[in-house]
Amino acid sequence: MEHSRALVTGATSGLGHAAARLLAGERWHEIIVTGRSLAGAQQAAAQLAAETKTQVFTPLELDLDTPSSVQSALAELVKRGRPIDFLLLNAGMVPGKNRVLTAAGIEASQAPLIGHHQLTVGLLRANLVSPNARIVITSAEPARGGVPMFKYTDVPAFAAKYFRGDQTTAIEALIRNGPHVKYVPNTAYADAKLIIAWWVAALARRLPSGMAVYAVSPGASNATNVARNAGPLLKYLMIPIVNLIPGMNQTPETAARRYLQASEFGTDVSGQFFASAQGKFSGPMEVQLQPHLLDGANQESAWQAVVNVSGVDLVDFSYAAT
């Protein structure tokens, strides 16, 4: 893949900032860095330029919680007319003790996926994704299960109990923290990352043959703002303990390098979820093959739920090579 143009969401701090810095070191010609406000994106671009001594960073205002902001960002990218070769959907949120819904009625940790879906579909529809582009979105180890303190919802059982087996409606309820969903922060986070992994698998089936998409867990990192709204148990107990355990933590640069590694993967593994080995939060990443991740019904239900919540789909998408 030609290192021409990358777009990194959530680049004002943490792993997104580190990823943008690493991309500059690999001689990308333009790196679009987004922030919730234009001032924040501009500050990040200036800081990155000073850190890397390069002038390849372009700021873009993008608030994933706000559909109008996503549409404005898309309009600006359409106006520029330059296709993206690497789309890094990094922005995310660990939910806090109290439930928070966006103005659109979406649970806070689920909202980044809805915004990323709107952004990705918009770019594809506008033919602003290059023929051999790579798309990477952040997931996390709780999506596979087996992580202490985190337990994802058994969607088929949840759907059978409350929604007459309709998994799409059940996932919509999780996204909105709606009917029959008891808000538990760590469960909400695990559900958000699991839905991302399913969404990626479904998107892979809808992309043209040259493009590819992957869900990637960056693993544990000691300097990210993703947990800024996390509850006190996670923020002041679990994270500090993990930081002290050898092999359970890594620098932002090491974590962000996983994104760049995935950007070089082939189309043969498009739609896969890559994370640390079972029981680990750092080190080499590997494809996750847990049955619930690979279930096609789960994947398609997640896609349709995201479509229903976001209001956009790829049914009328046809790629025209430029």
mmCIF file with all atom_site columns, C-alpha atoms in Angstrom, residues 18-211:
data_model
loop_
_atom_site.group_PDB
_atom_site.id
_atom_site.type_symbol
_atom_site.label_atom_id
_atom_site.label_alt_id
_atom_site.label_comp_id
_atom_site.label_asym_id
_atom_site.label_entity_id
_atom_site.label_seq_id
_atom_site.pdbx_PDB_ins_code
_atom_site.Cartn_x
_atom_site.Cartn_y
_atom_site.Cartn_z
_atom_site.occupancy
_atom_site.B_iso_or_equiv
_atom_site.pdbx_formal_charge
_atom_site.auth_seq_id
_atom_site.auth_comp_id
_atom_site.auth_asym_id
_atom_site.auth_atom_id
_atom_site.pdbx_PDB_model_num
ATOM 1   C CA . ALA A 1 18  ? 1.055   8.147   19.090 1.00 0.00 ? 18  ALA A CA 1
ATOM 2   C CA . ALA A 1 19  ? -0.207  6.455   15.911 1.00 0.00 ? 19  ALA A CA 1
ATOM 3   C CA . ALA A 1 20  ? -0.124  9.727   13.972 1.00 0.00 ? 20  ALA A CA 1
ATOM 4   C CA . ARG A 1 21  ? 3.439   10.320  15.149 1.00 0.00 ? 21  ARG A CA 1
ATOM 5   C CA . LEU A 1 22  ? 4.471   6.814   14.043 1.00 0.00 ? 22  LEU A CA 1
ATOM 6   C CA . LEU A 1 23  ? 2.853   7.296   10.637 1.00 0.00 ? 23  LEU A CA 1
ATOM 7   C CA . ALA A 1 24  ? 4.933   10.410  10.087 1.00 0.00 ? 24  ALA A CA 1
ATOM 8   C CA . GLY A 1 25  ? 8.032   8.344   10.817 1.00 0.00 ? 25  GLY A CA 1
ATOM 9   C CA . GLU A 1 26  ? 6.985   5.953   8.052  1.00 0.00 ? 26  GLU A CA 1
ATOM 10  C CA . ARG A 1 27  ? 6.860   8.834   5.564  1.00 0.00 ? 27  ARG A CA 1
ATOM 11  C CA . TRP A 1 28  ? 3.144   9.173   4.996  1.00 0.00 ? 28  TRP A CA 1
ATOM 12  C CA . HIS A 1 29  ? 2.547   12.181  2.759  1.00 0.00 ? 29  HIS A CA 1
ATOM 13  C CA . GLU A 1 30  ? -0.506  13.489  4.612  1.00 0.00 ? 30  GLU A CA 1
ATOM 14  C CA . ILE A 1 31  ? -1.965  12.524  7.975  1.00 0.00 ? 31  ILE A CA 1
ATOM 15  C CA . ILE A 1 32  ? -5.395  13.933  8.787  1.00 0.00 ? 32  ILE A CA 1
ATOM 16  C CA . VAL A 1 33  ? -5.808  14.220  12.552 1.00 0.00 ? 33  VAL A CA 1
ATOM 17  C CA . THR A 1 34  ? -9.236  14.714  14.070 1.00 0.00 ? 34  THR A CA 1
ATOM 18  C CA . GLY A 1 35  ? -10.418 16.256  17.306 1.00 0.00 ? 35  GLY A CA 1
ATOM 19  C CA . ARG A 1 36  ? -13.801 17.043  18.802 1.00 0.00 ? 36  ARG A CA 1
ATOM 20  C CA . SER A 1 37  ? -13.145 20.736  18.117 1.00 0.00 ? 37  SER A CA 1
ATOM 21  C CA . LEU A 1 38  ? -11.204 22.395  15.326 1.00 0.00 ? 38  LEU A CA 1
ATOM 22  C CA . ALA A 1 39  ? -9.003  24.113  17.898 1.00 0.00 ? 39  ALA A CA 1
ATOM 23  C CA . GLY A 1 40  ? -8.149  20.769  19.471 1.00 0.00 ? 40  GLY A CA 1
ATOM 24  C CA . ALA A 1 41  ? -7.344  19.220  16.088 1.00 0.00 ? 41  ALA A CA 1
ATOM 25  C CA . GLN A 1 42  ? -5.209  22.223  15.138 1.00 0.00 ? 42  GLN A CA 1
ATOM 26  C CA . GLN A 1 43  ? -3.323  22.038  18.424 1.00 0.00 ? 43  GLN A CA 1
ATOM 27  C CA . ALA A 1 44  ? -2.688  18.324  17.904 1.00 0.00 ? 44  ALA A CA 1
ATOM 28  C CA . ALA A 1 45  ? -1.470  18.905  14.346 1.00 0.00 ? 45  ALA A CA 1
ATOM 29  C CA . ALA A 1 46  ? 0.904   21.639  15.506 1.00 0.00 ? 46  ALA A CA 1
ATOM 30  C CA . GLN A 1 47  ? 2.213   19.512  18.366 1.00 0.00 ? 47  GLN A CA 1
ATOM 31  C CA . LEU A 1 48  ? 2.768   16.531  16.105 1.00 0.00 ? 48  LEU A CA 1
ATOM 32  C CA . ALA A 1 49  ? 4.554   18.704  13.550 1.00 0.00 ? 49  ALA A CA 1
ATOM 33  C CA . ALA A 1 50  ? 6.885   19.972  16.273 1.00 0.00 ? 50  ALA A CA 1
ATOM 34  C CA . GLU A 1 51  ? 7.496   16.456  17.628 1.00 0.00 ? 51  GLU A CA 1
ATOM 35  C CA . THR A 1 52  ? 8.242   14.910  14.237 1.00 0.00 ? 52  THR A CA 1
ATOM 36  C CA . LYS A 1 53  ? 9.730   17.952  12.497 1.00 0.00 ? 53  LYS A CA 1
ATOM 37  C CA . THR A 1 54  ? 7.452   17.315  9.533  1.00 0.00 ? 54  THR A CA 1
ATOM 38  C CA . GLN A 1 55  ? 4.617   19.281  7.970  1.00 0.00 ? 55  GLN A CA 1
ATOM 39  C CA . VAL A 1 56  ? 2.310   16.424  7.001  1.00 0.00 ? 56  VAL A CA 1
ATOM 40  C CA . PHE A 1 57  ? -0.507  16.887  9.515  1.00 0.00 ? 57  PHE A CA 1
ATOM 41  C CA . THR A 1 58  ? -3.895  18.296  8.526  1.00 0.00 ? 58  THR A CA 1
ATOM 42  C CA . PRO A 1 59  ? -6.459  19.078  11.255 1.00 0.00 ? 59  PRO A CA 1
ATOM 43  C CA . LEU A 1 60  ? -10.105 18.102  10.901 1.00 0.00 ? 60  LEU A CA 1
ATOM 44  C CA . GLU A 1 61  ? -12.962 18.763  13.313 1.00 0.00 ? 61  GLU A CA 1
ATOM 45  C CA . LEU A 1 62  ? -14.895 15.567  14.038 1.00 0.00 ? 62  LEU A CA 1
ATOM 46  C CA . ASP A 1 63  ? -17.159 14.876  16.997 1.00 0.00 ? 63  ASP A CA 1
ATOM 47  C CA . LEU A 1 64  ? -18.273 11.273  16.579 1.00 0.00 ? 64  LEU A CA 1
ATOM 48  C CA . ASP A 1 65  ? -21.106 11.750  19.077 1.00 0.00 ? 65  ASP A CA 1
ATOM 49  C CA . THR A 1 66  ? -22.766 14.324  16.838 1.00 0.00 ? 66  THR A CA 1
ATOM 50  C CA . PRO A 1 67  ? -24.107 13.273  13.404 1.00 0.00 ? 67  PRO A CA 1
ATOM 51  C CA . SER A 1 68  ? -23.995 16.848  12.103 1.00 0.00 ? 68  SER A CA 1
ATOM 52  C CA . SER A 1 69  ? -20.282 17.029  12.940 1.00 0.00 ? 69  SER A CA 1
ATOM 53  C CA . VAL A 1 70  ? -19.651 13.784  11.055 1.00 0.00 ? 70  VAL A CA 1
ATOM 54  C CA . GLN A 1 71  ? -21.525 15.185  8.065  1.00 0.00 ? 71  GLN A CA 1
ATOM 55  C CA . SER A 1 72  ? -19.530 18.419  8.208  1.00 0.00 ? 72  SER A CA 1
ATOM 56  C CA . ALA A 1 73  ? -16.267 16.469  8.316  1.00 0.00 ? 73  ALA A CA 1
ATOM 57  C CA . LEU A 1 74  ? -17.387 14.389  5.354  1.00 0.00 ? 74  LEU A CA 1
ATOM 58  C CA . ALA A 1 75  ? -18.328 17.514  3.424  1.00 0.00 ? 75  ALA A CA 1
ATOM 59  C CA . GLU A 1 76  ? -14.878 18.949  4.074  1.00 0.00 ? 76  GLU A CA 1
ATOM 60  C CA . LEU A 1 77  ? -13.189 15.735  2.915  1.00 0.00 ? 77  LEU A CA 1
ATOM 61  C CA . VAL A 1 78  ? -15.364 15.662  -0.216 1.00 0.00 ? 78  VAL A CA 1
ATOM 62  C CA . LYS A 1 79  ? -14.395 19.257  -0.893 1.00 0.00 ? 79  LYS A CA 1
ATOM 63  C CA . ARG A 1 80  ? -10.711 18.329  -0.670 1.00 0.00 ? 80  ARG A CA 1
ATOM 64  C CA . GLY A 1 81  ? -11.333 15.348  -2.941 1.00 0.00 ? 81  GLY A CA 1
ATOM 65  C CA . ARG A 1 82  ? -8.300  13.315  -1.900 1.00 0.00 ? 82  ARG A CA 1
ATOM 66  C CA . PRO A 1 83  ? -8.876  9.573   -1.244 1.00 0.00 ? 83  PRO A CA 1
ATOM 67  C CA . ILE A 1 84  ? -7.817  7.925   2.027  1.00 0.00 ? 84  ILE A CA 1
ATOM 68  C CA . ASP A 1 85  ? -5.357  5.016   1.942  1.00 0.00 ? 85  ASP A CA 1
ATOM 69  C CA . PHE A 1 86  ? -5.408  4.192   5.660  1.00 0.00 ? 86  PHE A CA 1
ATOM 70  C CA . LEU A 1 87  ? -8.451  4.922   7.805  1.00 0.00 ? 87  LEU A CA 1
ATOM 71  C CA . LEU A 1 88  ? -7.624  4.479   11.495 1.00 0.00 ? 88  LEU A CA 1
ATOM 72  C CA . LEU A 1 89  ? -10.807 4.572   13.575 1.00 0.00 ? 89  LEU A CA 1
ATOM 73  C CA . ASN A 1 90  ? -9.111  4.925   16.944 1.00 0.00 ? 90  ASN A CA 1
ATOM 74  C CA . ALA A 1 91  ? -11.378 7.153   19.024 1.00 0.00 ? 91  ALA A CA 1
ATOM 75  C CA . GLY A 1 92  ? -13.163 5.398   21.882 1.00 0.00 ? 92  GLY A CA 1
ATOM 76  C CA . MET A 1 93  ? -14.513 5.785   25.394 1.00 0.00 ? 93  MET A CA 1
ATOM 77  C CA . VAL A 1 94  ? -14.567 3.727   28.581 1.00 0.00 ? 94  VAL A CA 1
ATOM 78  C CA . PRO A 1 95  ? -17.956 4.334   30.229 1.00 0.00 ? 95  PRO A CA 1
ATOM 79  C CA . GLY A 1 96  ? -18.167 5.850   33.681 1.00 0.00 ? 96  GLY A CA 1
ATOM 80  C CA . LYS A 1 97  ? -20.051 4.884   36.831 1.00 0.00 ? 97  LYS A CA 1
ATOM 81  C CA . ASN A 1 98  ? -23.206 6.656   35.722 1.00 0.00 ? 98  ASN A CA 1
ATOM 82  C CA . ARG A 1 99  ? -24.890 5.994   32.410 1.00 0.00 ? 99  ARG A CA 1
ATOM 83  C CA . VAL A 1 100 ? -24.350 8.729   29.820 1.00 0.00 ? 100 VAL A CA 1
ATOM 84  C CA . LEU A 1 101 ? -26.354 9.010   26.618 1.00 0.00 ? 101 LEU A CA 1
ATOM 85  C CA . THR A 1 102 ? -25.508 11.269  23.694 1.00 0.00 ? 102 THR A CA 1
ATOM 86  C CA . ALA A 1 103 ? -28.039 13.733  22.323 1.00 0.00 ? 103 ALA A CA 1
ATOM 87  C CA . ALA A 1 104 ? -28.952 11.021  19.810 1.00 0.00 ? 104 ALA A CA 1
ATOM 88  C CA . GLY A 1 105 ? -29.770 8.623   22.648 1.00 0.00 ? 105 GLY A CA 1
ATOM 89  C CA . ILE A 1 106 ? -26.711 6.397   22.265 1.00 0.00 ? 106 ILE A CA 1
ATOM 90  C CA . GLU A 1 107 ? -24.741 5.032   25.224 1.00 0.00 ? 107 GLU A CA 1
ATOM 91  C CA . ALA A 1 108 ? -21.406 6.847   25.456 1.00 0.00 ? 108 ALA A CA 1
ATOM 92  C CA . SER A 1 109 ? -19.106 3.872   24.865 1.00 0.00 ? 109 SER A CA 1
ATOM 93  C CA . GLN A 1 110 ? -21.210 2.766   21.878 1.00 0.00 ? 110 GLN A CA 1
ATOM 94  C CA . ALA A 1 111 ? -21.342 6.206   20.252 1.00 0.00 ? 111 ALA A CA 1
ATOM 95  C CA . PRO A 1 112 ? -17.857 6.098   18.637 1.00 0.00 ? 112 PRO A CA 1
ATOM 96  C CA . LEU A 1 113 ? -18.832 3.075   16.543 1.00 0.00 ? 113 LEU A CA 1
ATOM 97  C CA . ILE A 1 114 ? -21.973 4.815   15.292 1.00 0.00 ? 114 ILE A CA 1
ATOM 98  C CA . GLY A 1 115 ? -19.933 7.878   14.326 1.00 0.00 ? 115 GLY A CA 1
ATOM 99  C CA . HIS A 1 116 ? -17.216 5.736   12.757 1.00 0.00 ? 116 HIS A CA 1
ATOM 100 C CA . HIS A 1 117 ? -19.851 3.846   10.771 1.00 0.00 ? 117 HIS A CA 1
ATOM 101 C CA . GLN A 1 118 ? -21.319 7.101   9.466  1.00 0.00 ? 118 GLN A CA 1
ATOM 102 C CA . LEU A 1 119 ? -17.828 8.345   8.560  1.00 0.00 ? 119 LEU A CA 1
ATOM 103 C CA . THR A 1 120 ? -16.763 5.121   6.847  1.00 0.00 ? 120 THR A CA 1
ATOM 104 C CA . VAL A 1 121 ? -19.972 4.702   4.863  1.00 0.00 ? 121 VAL A CA 1
ATOM 105 C CA . GLY A 1 122 ? -19.837 8.357   3.838  1.00 0.00 ? 122 GLY A CA 1
ATOM 106 C CA . LEU A 1 123 ? -16.257 8.039   2.590  1.00 0.00 ? 123 LEU A CA 1
ATOM 107 C CA . LEU A 1 124 ? -17.072 4.866   0.673  1.00 0.00 ? 124 LEU A CA 1
ATOM 108 C CA . ARG A 1 125 ? -20.132 6.409   -0.934 1.00 0.00 ? 125 ARG A CA 1
ATOM 109 C CA . ALA A 1 126 ? -18.072 9.444   -1.978 1.00 0.00 ? 126 ALA A CA 1
ATOM 110 C CA . ASN A 1 127 ? -15.344 7.223   -3.480 1.00 0.00 ? 127 ASN A CA 1
ATOM 111 C CA . LEU A 1 128 ? -12.871 8.737   -1.034 1.00 0.00 ? 128 LEU A CA 1
ATOM 112 C CA . VAL A 1 129 ? -11.391 5.377   0.009  1.00 0.00 ? 129 VAL A CA 1
ATOM 113 C CA . SER A 1 130 ? -8.596  4.215   -2.290 1.00 0.00 ? 130 SER A CA 1
ATOM 114 C CA . PRO A 1 131 ? -8.905  0.848   -4.107 1.00 0.00 ? 131 PRO A CA 1
ATOM 115 C CA . ASN A 1 132 ? -6.393  -0.915  -1.839 1.00 0.00 ? 132 ASN A CA 1
ATOM 116 C CA . ALA A 1 133 ? -7.182  0.951   1.375  1.00 0.00 ? 133 ALA A CA 1
ATOM 117 C CA . ARG A 1 134 ? -6.927  -0.531  4.835  1.00 0.00 ? 134 ARG A CA 1
ATOM 118 C CA . ILE A 1 135 ? -9.412  0.301   7.592  1.00 0.00 ? 135 ILE A CA 1
ATOM 119 C CA . VAL A 1 136 ? -8.524  -0.401  11.230 1.00 0.00 ? 136 VAL A CA 1
ATOM 120 C CA . ILE A 1 137 ? -10.876 0.136   14.162 1.00 0.00 ? 137 ILE A CA 1
ATOM 121 C CA . THR A 1 138 ? -10.068 -0.247  17.839 1.00 0.00 ? 138 THR A CA 1
ATOM 122 C CA . SER A 1 139 ? -11.543 -3.143  19.763 1.00 0.00 ? 139 SER A CA 1
ATOM 123 C CA . ALA A 1 140 ? -10.293 -4.692  23.017 1.00 0.00 ? 140 ALA A CA 1
ATOM 124 C CA . GLU A 1 141 ? -9.661  -8.032  24.728 1.00 0.00 ? 141 GLU A CA 1
ATOM 125 C CA . PRO A 1 142 ? -12.975 -8.072  26.685 1.00 0.00 ? 142 PRO A CA 1
ATOM 126 C CA . ALA A 1 143 ? -14.738 -8.739  23.360 1.00 0.00 ? 143 ALA A CA 1
ATOM 127 C CA . ARG A 1 144 ? -13.360 -12.274 23.353 1.00 0.00 ? 144 ARG A CA 1
ATOM 128 C CA . GLY A 1 145 ? -14.194 -12.981 27.001 1.00 0.00 ? 145 GLY A CA 1
ATOM 129 C CA . GLY A 1 146 ? -12.034 -14.248 29.814 1.00 0.00 ? 146 GLY A CA 1
ATOM 130 C CA . VAL A 1 147 ? -11.025 -10.809 31.119 1.00 0.00 ? 147 VAL A CA 1
ATOM 131 C CA . PRO A 1 148 ? -11.502 -10.300 34.878 1.00 0.00 ? 148 PRO A CA 1
ATOM 132 C CA . MET A 1 149 ? -14.176 -7.722  35.791 1.00 0.00 ? 149 MET A CA 1
ATOM 133 C CA . PHE A 1 150 ? -15.490 -7.579  32.201 1.00 0.00 ? 150 PHE A CA 1
ATOM 134 C CA . LYS A 1 151 ? -18.328 -9.729  30.866 1.00 0.00 ? 151 LYS A CA 1
ATOM 135 C CA . TYR A 1 152 ? -20.047 -9.187  27.549 1.00 0.00 ? 152 TYR A CA 1
ATOM 136 C CA . THR A 1 153 ? -23.769 -9.828  27.088 1.00 0.00 ? 153 THR A CA 1
ATOM 137 C CA . ASP A 1 154 ? -24.814 -13.201 25.697 1.00 0.00 ? 154 ASP A CA 1
ATOM 138 C CA . VAL A 1 155 ? -26.754 -11.655 22.822 1.00 0.00 ? 155 VAL A CA 1
ATOM 139 C CA . PRO A 1 156 ? -28.621 -14.778 21.613 1.00 0.00 ? 156 PRO A CA 1
ATOM 140 C CA . ALA A 1 157 ? -29.811 -15.506 25.166 1.00 0.00 ? 157 ALA A CA 1
ATOM 141 C CA . PHE A 1 158 ? -30.694 -11.834 25.753 1.00 0.00 ? 158 PHE A CA 1
ATOM 142 C CA . ALA A 1 159 ? -32.616 -11.742 22.479 1.00 0.00 ? 159 ALA A CA 1
ATOM 143 C CA . ALA A 1 160 ? -34.437 -14.982 23.272 1.00 0.00 ? 160 ALA A CA 1
ATOM 144 C CA . LYS A 1 161 ? -35.469 -13.762 26.719 1.00 0.00 ? 161 LYS A CA 1
ATOM 145 C CA . TYR A 1 162 ? -36.682 -10.276 25.870 1.00 0.00 ? 162 TYR A CA 1
ATOM 146 C CA . PHE A 1 163 ? -36.968 -9.821  22.088 1.00 0.00 ? 163 PHE A CA 1
ATOM 147 C CA . ARG A 1 164 ? -38.445 -13.086 20.755 1.00 0.00 ? 164 ARG A CA 1
ATOM 148 C CA . GLY A 1 165 ? -35.049 -14.072 19.395 1.00 0.00 ? 165 GLY A CA 1
ATOM 149 C CA . ASP A 1 166 ? -34.575 -10.860 17.369 1.00 0.00 ? 166 ASP A CA 1
ATOM 150 C CA . GLN A 1 167 ? -30.841 -10.284 17.788 1.00 0.00 ? 167 GLN A CA 1
ATOM 151 C CA . THR A 1 168 ? -30.832 -7.042  15.805 1.00 0.00 ? 168 THR A CA 1
ATOM 152 C CA . THR A 1 169 ? -33.342 -5.468  18.188 1.00 0.00 ? 169 THR A CA 1
ATOM 153 C CA . ALA A 1 170 ? -31.398 -6.832  21.150 1.00 0.00 ? 170 ALA A CA 1
ATOM 154 C CA . ILE A 1 171 ? -28.158 -5.236  19.931 1.00 0.00 ? 171 ILE A CA 1
ATOM 155 C CA . GLU A 1 172 ? -29.975 -1.963  19.278 1.00 0.00 ? 172 GLU A CA 1
ATOM 156 C CA . ALA A 1 173 ? -31.062 -2.063  22.919 1.00 0.00 ? 173 ALA A CA 1
ATOM 157 C CA . LEU A 1 174 ? -27.447 -2.538  24.002 1.00 0.00 ? 174 LEU A CA 1
ATOM 158 C CA . ILE A 1 175 ? -26.289 0.356   21.816 1.00 0.00 ? 175 ILE A CA 1
ATOM 159 C CA . ARG A 1 176 ? -28.887 2.645   23.344 1.00 0.00 ? 176 ARG A CA 1
ATOM 160 C CA . ASN A 1 177 ? -28.757 1.063   26.817 1.00 0.00 ? 177 ASN A CA 1
ATOM 161 C CA . GLY A 1 178 ? -32.477 0.716   26.337 1.00 0.00 ? 178 GLY A CA 1
ATOM 162 C CA . PRO A 1 179 ? -35.183 -1.784  27.288 1.00 0.00 ? 179 PRO A CA 1
ATOM 163 C CA . HIS A 1 180 ? -34.147 -4.642  29.604 1.00 0.00 ? 180 HIS A CA 1
ATOM 164 C CA . VAL A 1 181 ? -30.516 -3.458  29.731 1.00 0.00 ? 181 VAL A CA 1
ATOM 165 C CA . LYS A 1 182 ? -29.095 -2.993  33.204 1.00 0.00 ? 182 LYS A CA 1
ATOM 166 C CA . TYR A 1 183 ? -26.284 -0.466  33.026 1.00 0.00 ? 183 TYR A CA 1
ATOM 167 C CA . VAL A 1 184 ? -22.996 -1.963  34.226 1.00 0.00 ? 184 VAL A CA 1
ATOM 168 C CA . PRO A 1 185 ? -19.992 0.089   33.013 1.00 0.00 ? 185 PRO A CA 1
ATOM 169 C CA . ASN A 1 186 ? -17.622 -2.801  32.354 1.00 0.00 ? 186 ASN A CA 1
ATOM 170 C CA . THR A 1 187 ? -20.324 -4.803  30.599 1.00 0.00 ? 187 THR A CA 1
ATOM 171 C CA . ALA A 1 188 ? -21.207 -1.795  28.452 1.00 0.00 ? 188 ALA A CA 1
ATOM 172 C CA . TYR A 1 189 ? -17.544 -1.496  27.478 1.00 0.00 ? 189 TYR A CA 1
ATOM 173 C CA . ALA A 1 190 ? -17.215 -5.205  26.656 1.00 0.00 ? 190 ALA A CA 1
ATOM 174 C CA . ASP A 1 191 ? -20.419 -5.067  24.609 1.00 0.00 ? 191 ASP A CA 1
ATOM 175 C CA . ALA A 1 192 ? -19.194 -2.031  22.679 1.00 0.00 ? 192 ALA A CA 1
ATOM 176 C CA . LYS A 1 193 ? -15.930 -3.749  21.742 1.00 0.00 ? 193 LYS A CA 1
ATOM 177 C CA . LEU A 1 194 ? -17.724 -6.977  20.835 1.00 0.00 ? 194 LEU A CA 1
ATOM 178 C CA . ILE A 1 195 ? -20.169 -5.177  18.547 1.00 0.00 ? 195 ILE A CA 1
ATOM 179 C CA . ILE A 1 196 ? -17.170 -3.534  16.863 1.00 0.00 ? 196 ILE A CA 1
ATOM 180 C CA . ALA A 1 197 ? -15.634 -6.950  16.137 1.00 0.00 ? 197 ALA A CA 1
ATOM 181 C CA . TRP A 1 198 ? -18.925 -8.148  14.638 1.00 0.00 ? 198 TRP A CA 1
ATOM 182 C CA . TRP A 1 199 ? -19.335 -4.938  12.628 1.00 0.00 ? 199 TRP A CA 1
ATOM 183 C CA . VAL A 1 200 ? -15.875 -5.379  11.116 1.00 0.00 ? 200 VAL A CA 1
ATOM 184 C CA . ALA A 1 201 ? -16.668 -8.904  9.937  1.00 0.00 ? 201 ALA A CA 1
ATOM 185 C CA . ALA A 1 202 ? -19.883 -7.703  8.311  1.00 0.00 ? 202 ALA A CA 1
ATOM 186 C CA . LEU A 1 203 ? -18.204 -4.680  6.696  1.00 0.00 ? 203 LEU A CA 1
ATOM 187 C CA . ALA A 1 204 ? -15.481 -6.914  5.237  1.00 0.00 ? 204 ALA A CA 1
ATOM 188 C CA . ARG A 1 205 ? -18.142 -8.794  3.267  1.00 0.00 ? 205 ARG A CA 1
ATOM 189 C CA . ARG A 1 206 ? -19.390 -5.534  1.789  1.00 0.00 ? 206 ARG A CA 1
ATOM 190 C CA . LEU A 1 207 ? -16.066 -4.027  0.698  1.00 0.00 ? 207 LEU A CA 1
ATOM 191 C CA . PRO A 1 208 ? -14.649 -4.235  -2.838 1.00 0.00 ? 208 PRO A CA 1
ATOM 192 C CA . SER A 1 209 ? -12.036 -6.950  -3.342 1.00 0.00 ? 209 SER A CA 1
ATOM 193 C CA . GLY A 1 210 ? -8.953  -4.753  -2.903 1.00 0.00 ? 210 GLY A CA 1
ATOM 194 C CA . MET A 1 211 ? -9.963  -3.131  0.383  1.00 0.00 ? 211 MET A CA 1
#
